[in-house]
PDB file of C-alpha atoms in Angstrom:
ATOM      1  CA  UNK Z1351      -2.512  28.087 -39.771  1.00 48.00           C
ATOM      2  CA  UNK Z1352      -3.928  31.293 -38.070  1.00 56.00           C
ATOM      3  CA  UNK Z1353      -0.226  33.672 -37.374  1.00 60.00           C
ATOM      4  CA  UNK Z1354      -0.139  34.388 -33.131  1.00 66.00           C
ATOM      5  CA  UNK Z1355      -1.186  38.054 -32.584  1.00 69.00           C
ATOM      6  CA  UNK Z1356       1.880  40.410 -31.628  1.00 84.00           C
ATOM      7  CA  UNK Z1357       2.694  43.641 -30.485  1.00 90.00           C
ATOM      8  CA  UNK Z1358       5.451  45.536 -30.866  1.00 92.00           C
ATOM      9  CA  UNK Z1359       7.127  47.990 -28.699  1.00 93.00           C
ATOM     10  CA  UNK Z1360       9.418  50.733 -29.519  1.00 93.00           C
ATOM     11  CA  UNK Z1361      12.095  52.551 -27.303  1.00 91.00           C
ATOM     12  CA  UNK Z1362      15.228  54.440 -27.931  1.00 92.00           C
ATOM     13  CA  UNK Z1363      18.666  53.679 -25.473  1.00 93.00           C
ATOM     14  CA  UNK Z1364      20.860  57.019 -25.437  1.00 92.00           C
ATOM     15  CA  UNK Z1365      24.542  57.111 -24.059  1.00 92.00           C
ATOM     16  CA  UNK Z1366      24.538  60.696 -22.221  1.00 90.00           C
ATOM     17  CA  UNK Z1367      27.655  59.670 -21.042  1.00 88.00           C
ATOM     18  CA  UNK Z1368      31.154  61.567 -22.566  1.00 92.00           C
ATOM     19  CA  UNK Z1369      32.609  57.624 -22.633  1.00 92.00           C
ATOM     20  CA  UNK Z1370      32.034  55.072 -25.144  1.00 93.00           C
ATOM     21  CA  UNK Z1371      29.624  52.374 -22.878  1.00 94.00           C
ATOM     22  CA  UNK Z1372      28.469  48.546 -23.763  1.00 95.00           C
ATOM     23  CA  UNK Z1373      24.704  47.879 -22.932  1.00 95.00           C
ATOM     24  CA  UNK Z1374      22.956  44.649 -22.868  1.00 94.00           C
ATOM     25  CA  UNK Z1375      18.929  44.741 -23.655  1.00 95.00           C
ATOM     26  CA  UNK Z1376      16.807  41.686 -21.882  1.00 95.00           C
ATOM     27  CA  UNK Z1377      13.372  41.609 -21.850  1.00 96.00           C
ATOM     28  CA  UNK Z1378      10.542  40.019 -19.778  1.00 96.00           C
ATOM     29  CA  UNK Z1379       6.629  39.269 -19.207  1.00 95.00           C
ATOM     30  CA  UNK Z1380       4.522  38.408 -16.994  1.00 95.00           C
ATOM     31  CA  UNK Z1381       2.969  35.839 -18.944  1.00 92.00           C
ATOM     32  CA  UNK Z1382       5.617  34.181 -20.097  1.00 90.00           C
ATOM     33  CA  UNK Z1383       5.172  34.494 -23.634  1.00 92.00           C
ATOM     34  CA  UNK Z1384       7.704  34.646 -26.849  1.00 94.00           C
ATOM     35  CA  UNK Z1385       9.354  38.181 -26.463  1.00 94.00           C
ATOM     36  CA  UNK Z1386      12.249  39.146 -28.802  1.00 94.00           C
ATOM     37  CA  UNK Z1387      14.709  41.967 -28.559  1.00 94.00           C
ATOM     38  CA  UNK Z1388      15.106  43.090 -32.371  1.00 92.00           C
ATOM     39  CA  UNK Z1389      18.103  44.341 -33.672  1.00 92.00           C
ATOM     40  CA  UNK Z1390      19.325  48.258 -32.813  1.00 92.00           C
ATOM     41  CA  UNK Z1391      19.727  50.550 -34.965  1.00 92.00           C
ATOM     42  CA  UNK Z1392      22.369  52.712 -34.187  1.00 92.00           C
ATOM     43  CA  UNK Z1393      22.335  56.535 -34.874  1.00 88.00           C
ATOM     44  CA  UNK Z1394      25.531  58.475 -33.886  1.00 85.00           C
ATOM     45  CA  UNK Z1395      26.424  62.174 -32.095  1.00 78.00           C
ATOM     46  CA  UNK Z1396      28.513  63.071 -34.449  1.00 75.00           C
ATOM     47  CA  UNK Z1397      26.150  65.399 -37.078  1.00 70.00           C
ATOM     48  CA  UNK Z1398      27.439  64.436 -40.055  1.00 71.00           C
ATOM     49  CA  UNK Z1399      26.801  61.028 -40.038  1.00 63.00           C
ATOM     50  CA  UNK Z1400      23.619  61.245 -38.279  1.00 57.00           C
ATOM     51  CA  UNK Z1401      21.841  60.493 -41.376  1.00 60.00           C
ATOM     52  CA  UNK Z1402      23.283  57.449 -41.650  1.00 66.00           C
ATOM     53  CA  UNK Z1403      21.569  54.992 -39.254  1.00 75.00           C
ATOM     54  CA  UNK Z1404      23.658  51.163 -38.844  1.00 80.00           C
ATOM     55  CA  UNK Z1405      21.815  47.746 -37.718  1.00 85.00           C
ATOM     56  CA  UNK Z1406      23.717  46.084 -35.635  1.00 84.00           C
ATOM     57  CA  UNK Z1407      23.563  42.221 -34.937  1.00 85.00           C
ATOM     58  CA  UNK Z1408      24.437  42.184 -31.630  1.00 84.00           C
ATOM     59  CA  UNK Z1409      23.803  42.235 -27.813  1.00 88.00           C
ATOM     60  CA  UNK Z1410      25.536  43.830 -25.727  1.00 91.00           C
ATOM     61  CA  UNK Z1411      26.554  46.814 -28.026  1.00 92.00           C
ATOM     62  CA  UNK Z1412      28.653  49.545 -27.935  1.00 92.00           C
ATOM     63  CA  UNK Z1413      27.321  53.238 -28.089  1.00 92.00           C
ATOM     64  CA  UNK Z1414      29.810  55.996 -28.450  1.00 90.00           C
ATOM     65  CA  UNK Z1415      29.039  58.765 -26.117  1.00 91.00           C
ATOM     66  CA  UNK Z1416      26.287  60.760 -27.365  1.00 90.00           C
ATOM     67  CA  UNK Z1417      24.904  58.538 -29.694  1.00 91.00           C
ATOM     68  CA  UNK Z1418      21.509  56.451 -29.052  1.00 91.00           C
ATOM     69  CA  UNK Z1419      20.228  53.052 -30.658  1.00 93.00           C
ATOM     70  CA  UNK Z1420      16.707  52.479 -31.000  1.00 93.00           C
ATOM     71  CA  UNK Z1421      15.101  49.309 -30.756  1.00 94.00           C
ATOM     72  CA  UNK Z1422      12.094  47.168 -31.706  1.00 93.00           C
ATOM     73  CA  UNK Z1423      10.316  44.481 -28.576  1.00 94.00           C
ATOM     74  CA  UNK Z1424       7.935  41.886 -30.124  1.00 93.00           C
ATOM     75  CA  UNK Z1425       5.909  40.204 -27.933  1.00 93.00           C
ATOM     76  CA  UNK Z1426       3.522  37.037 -29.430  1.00 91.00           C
ATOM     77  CA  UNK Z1427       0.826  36.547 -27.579  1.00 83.00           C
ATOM     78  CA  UNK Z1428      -1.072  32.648 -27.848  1.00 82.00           C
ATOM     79  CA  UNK Z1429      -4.792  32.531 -29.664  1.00 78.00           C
ATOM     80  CA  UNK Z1430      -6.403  32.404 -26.370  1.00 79.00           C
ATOM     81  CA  UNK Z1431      -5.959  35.603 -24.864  1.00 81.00           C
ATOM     82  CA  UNK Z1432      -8.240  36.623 -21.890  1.00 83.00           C
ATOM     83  CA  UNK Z1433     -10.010  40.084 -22.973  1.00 85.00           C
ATOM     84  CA  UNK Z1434      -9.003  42.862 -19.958  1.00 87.00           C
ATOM     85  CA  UNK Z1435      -5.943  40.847 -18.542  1.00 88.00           C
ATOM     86  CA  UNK Z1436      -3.242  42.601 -18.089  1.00 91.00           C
ATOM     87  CA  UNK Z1437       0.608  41.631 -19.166  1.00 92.00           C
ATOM     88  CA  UNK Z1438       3.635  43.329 -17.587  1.00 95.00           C
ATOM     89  CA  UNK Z1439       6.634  44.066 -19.909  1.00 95.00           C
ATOM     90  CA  UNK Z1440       9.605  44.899 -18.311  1.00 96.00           C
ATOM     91  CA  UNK Z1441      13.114  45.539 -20.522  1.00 95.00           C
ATOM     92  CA  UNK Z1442      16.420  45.996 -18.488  1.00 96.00           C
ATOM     93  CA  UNK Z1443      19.512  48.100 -20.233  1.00 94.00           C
ATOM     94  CA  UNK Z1444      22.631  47.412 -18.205  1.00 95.00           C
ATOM     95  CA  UNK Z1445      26.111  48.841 -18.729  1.00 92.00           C
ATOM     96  CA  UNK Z1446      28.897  48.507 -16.397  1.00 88.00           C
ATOM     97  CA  UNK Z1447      28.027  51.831 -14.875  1.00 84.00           C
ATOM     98  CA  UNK Z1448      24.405  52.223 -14.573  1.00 88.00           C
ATOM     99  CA  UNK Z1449      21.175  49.749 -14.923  1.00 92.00           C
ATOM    100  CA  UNK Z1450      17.779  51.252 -16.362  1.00 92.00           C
ATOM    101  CA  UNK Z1451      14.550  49.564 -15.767  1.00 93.00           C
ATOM    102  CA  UNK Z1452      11.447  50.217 -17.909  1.00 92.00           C
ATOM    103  CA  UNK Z1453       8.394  48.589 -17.421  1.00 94.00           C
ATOM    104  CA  UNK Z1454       5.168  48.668 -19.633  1.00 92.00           C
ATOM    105  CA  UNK Z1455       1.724  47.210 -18.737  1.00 93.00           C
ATOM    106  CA  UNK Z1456      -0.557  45.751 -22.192  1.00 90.00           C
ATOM    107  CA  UNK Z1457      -3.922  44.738 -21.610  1.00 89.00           C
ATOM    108  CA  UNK Z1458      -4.996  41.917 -23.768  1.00 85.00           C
ATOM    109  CA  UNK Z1459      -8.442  42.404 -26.032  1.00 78.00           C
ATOM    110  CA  UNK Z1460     -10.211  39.925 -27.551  1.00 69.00           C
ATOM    111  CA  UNK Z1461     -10.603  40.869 -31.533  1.00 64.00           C
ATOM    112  CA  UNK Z1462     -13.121  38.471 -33.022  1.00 60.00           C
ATOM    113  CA  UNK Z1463     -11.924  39.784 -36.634  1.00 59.00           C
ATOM    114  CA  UNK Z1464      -8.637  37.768 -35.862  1.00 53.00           C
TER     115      UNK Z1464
END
């Protein structure tokens, strides 16, 4: 069984806030196809244990001010993809205070090697 092609899409979600905030991650295309927000990884603002990074199995989480989680978007694609169409990713962090809105355009190749 030939494994659906996928990308993967990295972004980072920082609290700049001085409170402690919850955000929920959800993620779209335009194609409609199997998208899933990973885990985050949580690194904190306070120095010393800013080596230290935590997975966290949940969404919404909470981010203590300062500190940022980073996350991983997988997006499967089908077999037939359409070389030069484009798909529209769009990811929405909301907190109770403020709503960010990112928005990332792929553009499907056919690879014959696949």
């Amino acid at each position: 069984m030939k494994e659906e092609p996928k990308t993967a899409i990295y972004f980072k979600l920082s609290n700049n806030s001085p409170v402690d905030d919850r955000y929920t991650i959800l993620c779209s295309n335009s194609e409609d196809y199997d998208i899933e927000v990973g885990h985050p990884r949580i690194i904190s603002a306070d120095p010393s244990r800013r080596r230290r990074t935590e997975v966290k199995k949940s969404n919404p989480v909470r981010l203590e001010a300062g500190s940022y989680a980073s996350y991983t978007v997988t997006v499967s694609a089908p077999e037939n993809l359409v070389s030069g169409r484009s798909v529209i990713v769009n990811c929405v962090a909301s907190s109770e205070a403020e709503q960010m809105i990112e928005f990332i355009r792929l553009t499907e190749m056919n690879d014959p090697d696949l």
